[in-house]
C-alpha cells in the first residue's frame, strides 16, 4: 500500500516563520511531478512559488487562500503514483527483438531514471529547503514510524493508526500523538497555554486575543470551548475579505475603544511586508545611535546634463537617481566606513564582543513604494556599474518588487541605501537606517529656489541631501566628507563622471 506523503511548509529564507497562502496552483486529484509549483505564498519578503518535492496525486490541501501558514506545518499531502514507488523488484527486460526491443529498452531505462530521480529528488533548492540532490538515497527506518505519525497528527492526511490497530489500542495511540503535538505547539511565554492549529485559526478568524484567554484544559490548555466562549462574550465581528495581495480588514460592529471612547471602524492585521518593515524599523531605532547631517545642493548642472542626454537619446538616457547612485558608490569607496556592518555579540568569556565588518564592494539598496508597502531591493556590486547600467537595474528591480516577485537575495543583501523621497513632493526627512546597514542617504525633491551663483542671485534647481548614519562606526567628519563628496558631484557632474 502506497503511503501518503505530507509536505511541510519550508523555511522560505532568512528564518521566516510564516507565509500567507495566496492561491493553490493544483487541486485535489491532480497529478504533480517533482519541482512542479503547487502553491503561491507571500512572505515578509516577496511572493514565492513553492515546488513539490514529491510526484503523485494530490490527496489533501492543508489551507485556504488568504490563510497564514506556519513554517513546519503541513502544506500539501501527495500520494505517490505507482510508477514512482521505489521497489526492490528486478527490472524485467522485454523479450521482443528489433526496433520494438530497442524502444522497450529505452522506455525501461527512462522509467528507471524517473524512479531514481524520485528517490533522490531534483536537487532544486527552495531557500533553506529542497529536494535531496546527488545520488544518495534518503532512507527511513521502520522505528521512525511512530515519530512520523506524531509529526503529522494535526494534518490528518490519512488514517495514522497502523493497520490492524483497533479499539482501545488505536485510541491510545491517537491520544499520545495528539498530546505530543500539543506539547510542540506551546505558545512562548504562556506557561501551560497550549493551542492546536485549529484553535489558533478559530481565534484569528474571530479576532480573539489568546493572550487574554484562560485555558480550561489540563495545565491551562486553551481548548476550543474556551475560544468559543470568548467569541460569545466579544462584540459582533464580521470579517470582510479582499484579494490575497491586499490588506484584509476586519469590520467591527458596535465596538468602542476603551482609551478614547470612540467607535472602532476597522482592524487591520499587521503582516507580510508591513510586519517585516515594522520589526526592522523598531530594531533600527532601538539598537542604532544615529545622527543626521544634511546639505542643500545646486543640481542645475545635473538636470541640464540629463536633459541634453535625453534629447539625443530619448529612450536610453539614465534617470537622475542612476547618476546619484553612481556618485554614492564612488563616495563609499572614498569613505568606506559608511559601507559596513556593526556586530555585537556575547564572546566566549561572557563579555560583549563587537566588530565592524567592511565589504569588498557595494550592494546599493533603494527604497521603492509598492502596493504591498515599502521595500528596498538592492543592486549587487553596484560600484562596478556605470550610470546607464545602474539605471537598467533600478528599472528592472522596481518592476520586480511591484510585481511581488523579488527574491530574498534581492531584498536582503544591501550594504547602503538611497531613499528618493522627493518623488512624494517633500524636501527632506531624517530617514530610519535600514537595519543592519549603518547609513542611509535621503534625496529630496528638486525645485526652483533663489541661489547665489558666481556672486549673483539666480533661480537654480535645488535639492536637499540628508545622511543618517550609525555613530558607532564613524564620526561626523566621515559622514560630512561623504555627503560633501556626493553634493559636489551633483553640482559638477561632468568633471565627477570623468574621474569615475
Tab-separated table of C-alpha atoms in Angstrom:
chain	number	residue	atom	x	y	z
A	1	UNK	CA	0.000	0.000	0.000
A	2	UNK	CA	1.345	3.419	-1.010
A	3	UNK	CA	1.715	5.786	1.941
A	4	UNK	CA	0.635	9.400	1.539
A	5	UNK	CA	3.489	11.870	1.924
A	6	UNK	CA	2.950	15.160	3.739
A	7	UNK	CA	4.964	18.167	2.591
A	8	UNK	CA	5.556	20.729	5.355
A	9	UNK	CA	5.828	24.424	4.522
A	10	UNK	CA	9.592	25.063	4.313
A	11	UNK	CA	11.639	27.973	5.613
A	12	UNK	CA	11.376	30.387	2.685
A	13	UNK	CA	14.506	32.315	3.583
A	14	UNK	CA	16.225	34.254	6.384
A	15	UNK	CA	14.427	32.368	9.143
A	16	UNK	CA	10.913	33.486	8.191
A	17	UNK	CA	8.361	31.705	10.378
A	18	UNK	CA	5.157	32.172	8.400
A	19	UNK	CA	3.732	32.904	4.979
A	20	UNK	CA	0.327	33.826	3.623
A	21	UNK	CA	-1.194	31.358	1.185
A	22	UNK	CA	-2.244	33.380	-1.848
A	23	UNK	CA	-3.590	30.626	-4.074
A	24	UNK	CA	-3.234	26.975	-4.946
A	25	UNK	CA	-1.756	26.034	-8.315
A	26	UNK	CA	-3.078	22.460	-8.021
A	27	UNK	CA	-6.265	20.806	-6.791
A	28	UNK	CA	-7.113	17.556	-5.010
A	29	UNK	CA	-6.870	14.731	-7.527
A	30	UNK	CA	-4.323	16.469	-9.753
A	31	UNK	CA	-1.162	14.670	-10.793
A	32	UNK	CA	2.006	16.542	-9.807
A	33	UNK	CA	5.659	15.989	-10.629
A	34	UNK	CA	8.808	16.765	-8.663
A	35	UNK	CA	9.517	20.518	-8.539
A	36	UNK	CA	6.159	21.442	-10.060
A	37	UNK	CA	4.872	24.676	-8.451
A	38	UNK	CA	1.953	23.760	-6.188
A	39	UNK	CA	1.172	26.989	-4.344
A	40	UNK	CA	1.897	30.690	-4.364
A	41	UNK	CA	2.661	32.201	-0.964
A	42	UNK	CA	3.548	35.682	0.222
A	43	UNK	CA	6.275	36.074	2.817
A	44	UNK	CA	7.535	39.197	4.507
A	45	UNK	CA	9.975	39.467	1.613
A	46	UNK	CA	8.206	38.559	-1.610
A	47	UNK	CA	5.753	36.294	-3.400
A	48	UNK	CA	7.176	32.783	-3.858
A	49	UNK	CA	6.044	29.745	-5.809
A	50	UNK	CA	6.530	26.626	-3.695
A	51	UNK	CA	7.629	23.490	-5.630
A	52	UNK	CA	6.607	19.963	-4.713
A	53	UNK	CA	9.336	17.553	-3.581
A	54	UNK	CA	7.076	14.601	-4.408
A	55	UNK	CA	5.423	13.203	-7.522
A	56	UNK	CA	1.985	11.633	-7.406
A	57	UNK	CA	-1.649	12.533	-6.808
A	58	UNK	CA	-2.701	15.446	-4.616
A	59	UNK	CA	-4.557	13.926	-1.661
A	60	UNK	CA	-5.203	16.988	0.504
A	61	UNK	CA	-4.566	20.732	0.583
A	62	UNK	CA	-3.871	21.972	4.111
A	63	UNK	CA	-5.053	25.559	3.894
A	64	UNK	CA	-7.266	28.096	2.197
A	65	UNK	CA	-6.203	31.144	0.156
A	66	UNK	CA	-5.718	34.121	2.484
A	67	UNK	CA	-4.713	31.912	5.416
A	68	UNK	CA	-1.407	32.485	7.222
A	69	UNK	CA	0.592	29.254	7.274
A	70	UNK	CA	3.291	28.461	9.845
A	71	UNK	CA	6.639	27.141	8.660
A	72	UNK	CA	6.939	23.462	9.542
A	73	UNK	CA	3.194	22.810	9.336
A	74	UNK	CA	1.556	20.622	6.643
A	75	UNK	CA	1.062	22.335	3.309
A	76	UNK	CA	0.011	19.519	0.968
A	77	UNK	CA	-0.388	15.721	1.050
A	78	UNK	CA	0.621	13.704	-2.007
A	79	UNK	CA	0.004	10.023	-2.699
A	80	UNK	CA	2.947	8.764	-4.789
A	81	UNK	CA	1.971	7.248	-8.115
A	82	UNK	CA	2.617	3.553	-8.669
A	83	UNK	CA	5.372	4.352	-11.134
A	84	UNK	CA	7.239	6.494	-8.615
A	85	UNK	CA	7.191	3.967	-5.764
A	86	UNK	CA	10.642	2.509	-5.258
A	87	UNK	CA	10.760	-1.275	-5.128
A	88	UNK	CA	13.497	-3.873	-4.969
A	89	UNK	CA	11.983	-5.984	-7.729
A	90	UNK	CA	14.326	-6.723	-10.613
A	91	UNK	CA	13.662	-4.912	-13.883
A	92	UNK	CA	12.457	-7.385	-16.479
A	93	UNK	CA	13.851	-6.874	-19.933
A	94	UNK	CA	11.339	-7.330	-22.784
A	95	UNK	CA	11.777	-10.349	-24.989
A	96	UNK	CA	10.904	-8.510	-28.224
A	97	UNK	CA	13.607	-8.115	-30.807
A	98	UNK	CA	14.438	-5.484	-33.396
A	99	UNK	CA	13.089	-1.954	-33.191
A	100	UNK	CA	10.414	-2.962	-30.682
A	101	UNK	CA	13.065	-4.309	-28.309
A	102	UNK	CA	15.132	-1.145	-28.649
A	103	UNK	CA	12.137	1.020	-27.852
A	104	UNK	CA	11.305	-1.147	-24.867
A	105	UNK	CA	14.852	-0.833	-23.570
A	106	UNK	CA	14.676	2.947	-23.909
A	107	UNK	CA	11.343	3.030	-22.095
A	108	UNK	CA	12.698	0.802	-19.328
A	109	UNK	CA	15.786	2.978	-18.948
A	110	UNK	CA	13.661	6.131	-18.846
A	111	UNK	CA	11.400	4.610	-16.196
A	112	UNK	CA	14.388	3.606	-14.088
A	113	UNK	CA	15.830	7.121	-14.414
A	114	UNK	CA	12.499	8.559	-13.314
A	115	UNK	CA	12.391	6.264	-10.294
A	116	UNK	CA	15.956	7.268	-9.407
A	117	UNK	CA	15.053	10.950	-9.619
A	118	UNK	CA	12.060	10.324	-7.379
A	119	UNK	CA	14.344	8.678	-4.817
A	120	UNK	CA	16.997	11.377	-4.848
A	121	UNK	CA	14.996	14.476	-5.692
A	122	UNK	CA	15.858	17.045	-8.296
A	123	UNK	CA	18.338	18.963	-6.208
A	124	UNK	CA	16.444	22.200	-6.827
A	125	UNK	CA	16.557	24.116	-3.587
A	126	UNK	CA	13.881	26.452	-2.301
A	127	UNK	CA	15.697	28.814	0.037
A	128	UNK	CA	16.533	26.851	3.144
A	129	UNK	CA	14.801	23.747	1.798
A	130	UNK	CA	15.000	21.492	-1.205
A	131	UNK	CA	14.577	18.046	-2.590
A	132	UNK	CA	17.704	15.990	-1.906
A	133	UNK	CA	20.400	16.223	-4.575
A	134	UNK	CA	23.191	13.907	-5.635
A	135	UNK	CA	22.912	10.148	-5.802
A	136	UNK	CA	22.369	9.393	-2.136
A	137	UNK	CA	19.046	7.750	-1.337
A	138	UNK	CA	17.029	9.099	1.550
A	139	UNK	CA	16.240	6.173	3.828
A	140	UNK	CA	13.668	5.971	6.580
A	141	UNK	CA	13.778	3.114	9.024
A	142	UNK	CA	10.679	1.491	10.453
A	143	UNK	CA	11.312	2.573	14.088
A	144	UNK	CA	10.677	6.198	12.992
A	145	UNK	CA	7.106	5.320	12.029
A	146	UNK	CA	5.652	6.470	15.350
A	147	UNK	CA	7.520	9.750	15.161
A	148	UNK	CA	6.174	10.479	11.718
A	149	UNK	CA	2.641	9.836	12.975
A	150	UNK	CA	3.123	12.408	15.705
A	151	UNK	CA	4.748	14.862	13.324
A	152	UNK	CA	1.722	14.965	11.061
A	153	UNK	CA	-1.008	14.275	13.589
A	154	UNK	CA	-2.552	17.699	13.142
A	155	UNK	CA	-2.847	17.390	9.352
A	156	UNK	CA	-4.695	14.023	9.308
A	157	UNK	CA	-3.961	13.331	5.624
A	158	UNK	CA	-4.570	9.641	6.208
A	159	UNK	CA	-5.507	7.211	8.990
A	160	UNK	CA	-2.429	7.405	11.178
A	161	UNK	CA	-3.150	4.153	13.014
A	162	UNK	CA	-1.051	1.152	11.954
A	163	UNK	CA	-3.022	-1.428	10.012
A	164	UNK	CA	-4.757	-3.794	12.387
A	165	UNK	CA	-4.806	-1.374	15.309
A	166	UNK	CA	-8.339	-1.031	16.629
A	167	UNK	CA	-10.312	-0.243	19.770
A	168	UNK	CA	-8.521	0.954	22.889
A	169	UNK	CA	-5.047	0.497	21.392
A	170	UNK	CA	-5.916	2.759	18.478
A	171	UNK	CA	-7.440	5.382	20.732
A	172	UNK	CA	-4.403	5.305	22.989
A	173	UNK	CA	-2.022	5.785	20.047
A	174	UNK	CA	-4.110	8.665	18.694
A	175	UNK	CA	-4.255	10.319	22.122
A	176	UNK	CA	-0.492	10.003	22.570
A	177	UNK	CA	0.071	11.558	19.125
A	178	UNK	CA	-2.282	14.444	19.940
A	179	UNK	CA	-0.594	15.029	23.300
A	180	UNK	CA	2.822	15.104	21.642
A	181	UNK	CA	1.512	17.541	19.049
A	182	UNK	CA	0.105	19.840	21.717
A	183	UNK	CA	3.422	19.826	23.541
A	184	UNK	CA	5.025	21.094	20.313
A	185	UNK	CA	2.548	23.969	19.964
A	186	UNK	CA	3.155	25.718	23.249
A	187	UNK	CA	2.973	29.466	22.949
A	188	UNK	CA	6.308	31.078	24.005
A	189	UNK	CA	5.936	32.910	27.300
A	190	UNK	CA	2.498	31.408	28.020
A	191	UNK	CA	3.081	28.718	30.646
A	192	UNK	CA	0.546	25.997	30.165
A	193	UNK	CA	-1.168	27.736	27.211
A	194	UNK	CA	-1.163	25.012	24.575
A	195	UNK	CA	-3.024	25.816	21.388
A	196	UNK	CA	-3.780	23.496	18.486
A	197	UNK	CA	-3.686	24.840	14.902
A	198	UNK	CA	-7.496	24.558	14.730
A	199	UNK	CA	-7.946	26.651	17.858
A	200	UNK	CA	-5.380	29.235	16.692
A	201	UNK	CA	-7.143	29.595	13.372
A	202	UNK	CA	-10.559	29.946	15.032
A	203	UNK	CA	-9.209	32.627	17.359
A	204	UNK	CA	-7.595	34.533	14.499
A	205	UNK	CA	-10.726	34.467	12.342
A	206	UNK	CA	-12.842	35.884	15.176
A	207	UNK	CA	-10.307	38.407	16.459
A	208	UNK	CA	-9.785	36.679	19.829
A	209	UNK	CA	-6.550	37.576	21.645
A	210	UNK	CA	-5.313	34.235	23.014
A	211	UNK	CA	-3.097	36.071	25.483
A	212	UNK	CA	-6.245	37.026	27.404
A	213	UNK	CA	-7.942	33.624	27.273
A	214	UNK	CA	-7.839	31.412	30.370
A	215	UNK	CA	-7.479	27.783	29.344
A	216	UNK	CA	-9.824	25.247	30.929
A	217	UNK	CA	-7.781	22.217	29.947
A	218	UNK	CA	-5.019	20.428	31.810
A	219	UNK	CA	-2.127	22.750	32.766
A	220	UNK	CA	-4.050	25.729	31.401
A	221	UNK	CA	-4.574	24.211	27.956
A	222	UNK	CA	-6.683	26.523	25.780
A	223	UNK	CA	-9.432	24.387	24.306
A	224	UNK	CA	-11.875	25.041	21.502
A	225	UNK	CA	-14.643	25.636	24.045
A	226	UNK	CA	-12.563	28.421	25.622
A	227	UNK	CA	-12.277	30.268	22.320
A	228	UNK	CA	-15.979	29.719	21.591
A	229	UNK	CA	-16.818	31.219	24.981
A	230	UNK	CA	-14.578	34.222	24.252
A	231	UNK	CA	-16.274	34.698	20.870
A	232	UNK	CA	-19.706	34.643	22.542
A	233	UNK	CA	-18.670	37.351	25.019
A	234	UNK	CA	-16.910	39.534	22.434
A	235	UNK	CA	-18.705	42.168	20.318
A	236	UNK	CA	-20.069	41.006	16.987
A	237	UNK	CA	-17.271	40.876	14.435
A	238	UNK	CA	-17.891	40.489	10.742
A	239	UNK	CA	-14.835	39.662	8.592
A	240	UNK	CA	-14.612	41.294	5.185
A	241	UNK	CA	-12.291	39.524	2.746
A	242	UNK	CA	-10.427	41.290	-0.053
A	243	UNK	CA	-7.941	39.902	-2.566
A	244	UNK	CA	-4.956	37.974	-1.222
A	245	UNK	CA	-2.475	40.713	-2.106
A	246	UNK	CA	-4.487	43.444	-0.383
A	247	UNK	CA	-4.652	44.107	3.344
A	248	UNK	CA	-7.560	42.190	4.836
A	249	UNK	CA	-9.641	44.417	7.069
A	250	UNK	CA	-11.974	43.196	9.768
A	251	UNK	CA	-15.103	45.295	10.139
A	252	UNK	CA	-16.030	45.710	13.807
A	253	UNK	CA	-19.639	46.397	14.748
A	254	UNK	CA	-20.630	48.179	17.972
A	255	UNK	CA	-17.040	48.090	19.327
A	256	UNK	CA	-15.642	51.015	21.314
A	257	UNK	CA	-12.032	51.880	22.073
A	258	UNK	CA	-11.592	51.960	25.847
A	259	UNK	CA	-8.945	54.712	25.864
A	260	UNK	CA	-10.599	57.243	23.540
A	261	UNK	CA	-14.238	56.273	23.822
A	262	UNK	CA	-14.504	56.358	20.030
A	263	UNK	CA	-16.061	53.646	17.904
A	264	UNK	CA	-13.697	51.268	16.144
A	265	UNK	CA	-14.333	51.104	12.407
A	266	UNK	CA	-11.638	48.692	11.235
A	267	UNK	CA	-8.920	46.366	12.497
A	268	UNK	CA	-6.047	45.852	10.073
A	269	UNK	CA	-3.721	42.920	10.856
A	270	UNK	CA	-0.019	43.837	10.568
A	271	UNK	CA	1.562	41.119	8.460
A	272	UNK	CA	3.657	40.393	5.411
A	273	UNK	CA	5.834	43.262	4.210
A	274	UNK	CA	4.320	45.746	6.672
A	275	UNK	CA	5.111	43.426	9.592
A	276	UNK	CA	8.707	42.977	8.426
A	277	UNK	CA	9.177	46.731	7.935
A	278	UNK	CA	7.772	47.458	11.393
A	279	UNK	CA	10.118	44.962	13.054
A	280	UNK	CA	13.124	46.219	11.085
A	281	UNK	CA	12.454	49.890	11.833
A	282	UNK	CA	11.866	49.186	15.533
A	283	UNK	CA	15.142	47.312	15.782
A	284	UNK	CA	16.972	50.098	13.962
A	285	UNK	CA	15.679	52.775	16.339
A	286	UNK	CA	16.334	50.600	19.385
A	287	UNK	CA	19.890	49.466	18.597
A	288	UNK	CA	21.481	52.179	16.455
A	289	UNK	CA	22.675	55.503	17.964
A	290	UNK	CA	22.032	57.532	14.839
A	291	UNK	CA	22.957	61.047	13.841
A	292	UNK	CA	21.901	63.139	10.849
A	293	UNK	CA	23.667	65.680	8.624
A	294	UNK	CA	22.200	67.470	5.611
A	295	UNK	CA	23.073	69.944	2.885
A	296	UNK	CA	21.290	71.906	0.142
A	297	UNK	CA	22.688	71.195	-3.311
A	298	UNK	CA	22.515	73.081	-6.597
A	299	UNK	CA	21.506	70.324	-9.027
A	300	UNK	CA	21.081	72.609	-12.047
A	301	UNK	CA	24.092	71.232	-13.916
A	302	UNK	CA	22.970	67.628	-13.383
A	303	UNK	CA	19.427	68.369	-14.543
A	304	UNK	CA	20.731	70.145	-17.639
A	305	UNK	CA	23.187	67.360	-18.424
A	306	UNK	CA	20.458	64.736	-18.277
A	307	UNK	CA	18.134	66.889	-20.376
A	308	UNK	CA	20.842	67.046	-23.053
A	309	UNK	CA	21.302	63.260	-22.986
A	310	UNK	CA	17.561	62.685	-23.160
A	311	UNK	CA	17.307	64.970	-26.184
A	312	UNK	CA	19.904	62.967	-28.097
A	313	UNK	CA	18.792	59.576	-26.759
A	314	UNK	CA	15.158	59.756	-25.549
A	315	UNK	CA	14.905	56.095	-24.556
A	316	UNK	CA	18.414	55.433	-23.283
A	317	UNK	CA	19.232	58.404	-21.059
A	318	UNK	CA	19.750	57.312	-17.427
A	319	UNK	CA	17.458	58.810	-14.793
A	320	UNK	CA	18.678	61.304	-12.197
A	321	UNK	CA	18.604	58.614	-9.498
A	322	UNK	CA	21.046	56.495	-11.525
A	323	UNK	CA	23.562	59.364	-11.644
A	324	UNK	CA	23.179	59.991	-7.916
A	325	UNK	CA	23.640	56.255	-7.298
A	326	UNK	CA	26.877	56.385	-9.295
A	327	UNK	CA	28.141	59.283	-7.172
A	328	UNK	CA	27.131	57.435	-3.996
A	329	UNK	CA	29.080	54.275	-4.862
A	330	UNK	CA	32.131	56.382	-5.684
A	331	UNK	CA	31.743	58.229	-2.389
A	332	UNK	CA	31.543	54.964	-0.448
A	333	UNK	CA	34.907	53.940	-1.907
A	334	UNK	CA	36.424	57.132	-0.509
A	335	UNK	CA	34.571	56.787	2.815
A	336	UNK	CA	34.236	53.004	3.312
A	337	UNK	CA	33.241	53.392	6.966
A	338	UNK	CA	29.660	54.000	5.802
A	339	UNK	CA	29.614	50.742	3.843
A	340	UNK	CA	29.995	48.467	6.857
A	341	UNK	CA	28.030	46.492	9.416
A	342	UNK	CA	28.247	46.712	13.194
A	343	UNK	CA	28.106	43.381	15.005
A	344	UNK	CA	27.713	42.957	18.734
A	345	UNK	CA	27.616	39.509	20.323
A	346	UNK	CA	28.498	37.745	23.543
A	347	UNK	CA	32.004	36.287	23.357
A	348	UNK	CA	33.310	33.078	24.909
A	349	UNK	CA	34.278	34.838	28.129
A	350	UNK	CA	30.754	36.107	28.651
A	351	UNK	CA	31.630	39.666	27.658
A	352	UNK	CA	30.351	41.761	24.785
A	353	UNK	CA	32.287	41.197	21.558
A	354	UNK	CA	31.919	43.962	18.965
A	355	UNK	CA	33.138	44.092	15.375
A	356	UNK	CA	32.784	46.298	12.324
A	357	UNK	CA	32.632	44.350	9.081
A	358	UNK	CA	33.884	46.016	5.903
A	359	UNK	CA	32.866	44.777	2.464
A	360	UNK	CA	34.657	44.303	-0.830
A	361	UNK	CA	32.057	46.058	-2.946
A	362	UNK	CA	28.757	47.898	-2.587
A	363	UNK	CA	25.270	46.395	-2.762
A	364	UNK	CA	23.242	49.556	-3.192
A	365	UNK	CA	19.669	49.465	-1.946
A	366	UNK	CA	16.988	51.921	-2.981
A	367	UNK	CA	13.586	52.402	-1.390
A	368	UNK	CA	10.626	51.599	-3.640
A	369	UNK	CA	6.971	52.167	-2.797
A	370	UNK	CA	4.689	49.330	-3.874
A	371	UNK	CA	1.101	48.255	-3.316
A	372	UNK	CA	2.457	45.843	-0.688
A	373	UNK	CA	4.338	48.552	1.193
A	374	UNK	CA	7.839	49.993	1.194
A	375	UNK	CA	10.517	47.557	0.040
A	376	UNK	CA	14.247	48.000	-0.514
A	377	UNK	CA	15.726	45.930	-3.332
A	378	UNK	CA	19.490	46.145	-3.752
A	379	UNK	CA	21.760	46.330	-6.784
A	380	UNK	CA	24.548	43.827	-6.249
A	381	UNK	CA	28.106	45.078	-6.892
A	382	UNK	CA	26.703	48.481	-7.813
A	383	UNK	CA	30.163	50.037	-7.520
A	384	UNK	CA	31.225	48.185	-10.682
A	385	UNK	CA	28.327	49.508	-12.811
A	386	UNK	CA	28.069	52.630	-14.948
A	387	UNK	CA	25.218	55.125	-14.595
A	388	UNK	CA	23.483	53.528	-17.589
A	389	UNK	CA	23.832	50.043	-16.096
A	390	UNK	CA	22.607	51.290	-12.734
A	391	UNK	CA	19.563	52.811	-14.427
A	392	UNK	CA	18.784	49.466	-16.068
A	393	UNK	CA	18.965	47.648	-12.731
A	394	UNK	CA	16.865	50.274	-10.948
A	395	UNK	CA	14.117	49.899	-13.555
A	396	UNK	CA	14.296	46.109	-13.508
A	397	UNK	CA	14.191	45.765	-9.727
A	398	UNK	CA	11.411	48.341	-9.412
A	399	UNK	CA	9.267	46.292	-11.773
A	400	UNK	CA	10.141	43.066	-9.939
A	401	UNK	CA	9.223	44.353	-6.465
A	402	UNK	CA	5.991	45.923	-7.680
A	403	UNK	CA	5.012	42.544	-9.109
A	404	UNK	CA	5.914	40.960	-5.764
A	405	UNK	CA	8.457	38.648	-7.416
A	406	UNK	CA	11.705	39.813	-5.808
A	407	UNK	CA	13.850	37.105	-4.241
A	408	UNK	CA	15.085	37.277	-0.628
A	409	UNK	CA	18.607	37.806	-2.014
A	410	UNK	CA	17.434	40.873	-3.940
A	411	UNK	CA	15.685	42.270	-0.878
A	412	UNK	CA	18.085	41.409	1.921
A	413	UNK	CA	21.654	41.894	0.674
A	414	UNK	CA	22.128	45.673	0.725
A	415	UNK	CA	25.073	47.438	2.368
A	416	UNK	CA	23.882	51.052	1.894
A	417	UNK	CA	20.513	52.565	0.940
A	418	UNK	CA	19.393	55.594	-1.066
A	419	UNK	CA	15.870	56.866	-0.350
A	420	UNK	CA	14.435	59.176	-3.013
A	421	UNK	CA	11.527	60.650	-1.049
A	422	UNK	CA	11.482	63.633	-3.396
A	423	UNK	CA	9.043	61.685	-5.582
A	424	UNK	CA	6.465	62.285	-2.826
A	425	UNK	CA	6.917	66.046	-3.080
A	426	UNK	CA	8.840	66.596	0.156
A	427	UNK	CA	12.130	68.376	0.678
A	428	UNK	CA	13.778	66.423	3.476
A	429	UNK	CA	13.492	63.659	6.037
A	430	UNK	CA	15.638	62.110	8.754
A	431	UNK	CA	15.216	58.576	7.411
A	432	UNK	CA	15.496	55.495	9.610
A	433	UNK	CA	18.539	53.361	8.810
A	434	UNK	CA	17.718	50.121	7.028
A	435	UNK	CA	18.991	47.675	9.672
A	436	UNK	CA	21.582	46.087	9.703
A	437	UNK	CA	23.173	48.716	7.450
A	438	UNK	CA	24.843	51.720	9.056
A	439	UNK	CA	23.723	54.634	6.881
A	440	UNK	CA	21.014	55.859	4.528
A	441	UNK	CA	21.055	58.813	2.131
A	442	UNK	CA	17.824	60.725	1.534
A	443	UNK	CA	17.219	62.782	-1.608
A	444	UNK	CA	14.513	65.474	-1.565
A	445	UNK	CA	12.588	66.953	-4.460
A	446	UNK	CA	14.401	69.195	-6.963
A	447	UNK	CA	12.693	72.600	-7.071
A	448	UNK	CA	13.419	76.135	-8.222
A	449	UNK	CA	14.948	78.229	-5.447
A	450	UNK	CA	16.814	81.516	-5.206
A	451	UNK	CA	20.535	80.742	-5.096
A	452	UNK	CA	23.728	82.757	-5.157
A	453	UNK	CA	25.788	81.645	-8.178
A	454	UNK	CA	29.034	83.426	-9.093
A	455	UNK	CA	28.185	86.249	-6.715
A	456	UNK	CA	24.767	86.875	-8.215
A	457	UNK	CA	21.286	85.888	-7.165
A	458	UNK	CA	19.710	83.397	-9.579
A	459	UNK	CA	16.967	80.807	-9.741
A	460	UNK	CA	18.516	77.337	-9.583
A	461	UNK	CA	17.385	73.690	-9.348
A	462	UNK	CA	17.988	72.847	-5.687
A	463	UNK	CA	17.638	69.616	-3.740
A	464	UNK	CA	18.386	68.599	-0.168
A	465	UNK	CA	20.560	65.599	0.723
A	466	UNK	CA	20.160	64.048	4.174
A	467	UNK	CA	22.530	61.435	5.578
A	468	UNK	CA	21.554	59.426	8.650
A	469	UNK	CA	24.420	57.312	10.000
A	470	UNK	CA	25.359	54.983	12.836
A	471	UNK	CA	27.608	56.982	15.151
A	472	UNK	CA	29.244	53.764	16.368
A	473	UNK	CA	31.023	53.158	13.056
A	474	UNK	CA	32.202	56.676	12.234
A	475	UNK	CA	32.268	60.267	13.425
A	476	UNK	CA	30.755	63.383	11.929
A	477	UNK	CA	33.867	64.112	9.878
A	478	UNK	CA	33.449	60.933	7.855
A	479	UNK	CA	29.727	61.476	7.390
A	480	UNK	CA	30.193	65.099	6.354
A	481	UNK	CA	33.034	64.185	3.998
A	482	UNK	CA	30.894	61.618	2.210
A	483	UNK	CA	27.879	63.927	1.988
A	484	UNK	CA	30.007	66.773	0.643
A	485	UNK	CA	31.556	64.470	-1.964
A	486	UNK	CA	28.135	63.445	-3.306
A	487	UNK	CA	26.928	67.062	-3.243
A	488	UNK	CA	29.975	68.288	-5.174
A	489	UNK	CA	29.491	65.547	-7.765
A	490	UNK	CA	25.851	66.586	-8.276
A	491	UNK	CA	26.892	70.239	-8.680
A	492	UNK	CA	29.707	69.350	-11.101
A	493	UNK	CA	28.581	66.090	-12.754
A	494	UNK	CA	30.755	66.399	-15.833
A	495	UNK	CA	34.075	66.507	-14.000
A	496	UNK	CA	32.881	63.934	-11.464
A	497	UNK	CA	31.960	61.394	-14.148
A	498	UNK	CA	35.288	61.926	-15.912
A	499	UNK	CA	37.098	60.885	-12.726
A	500	UNK	CA	34.904	57.818	-12.071
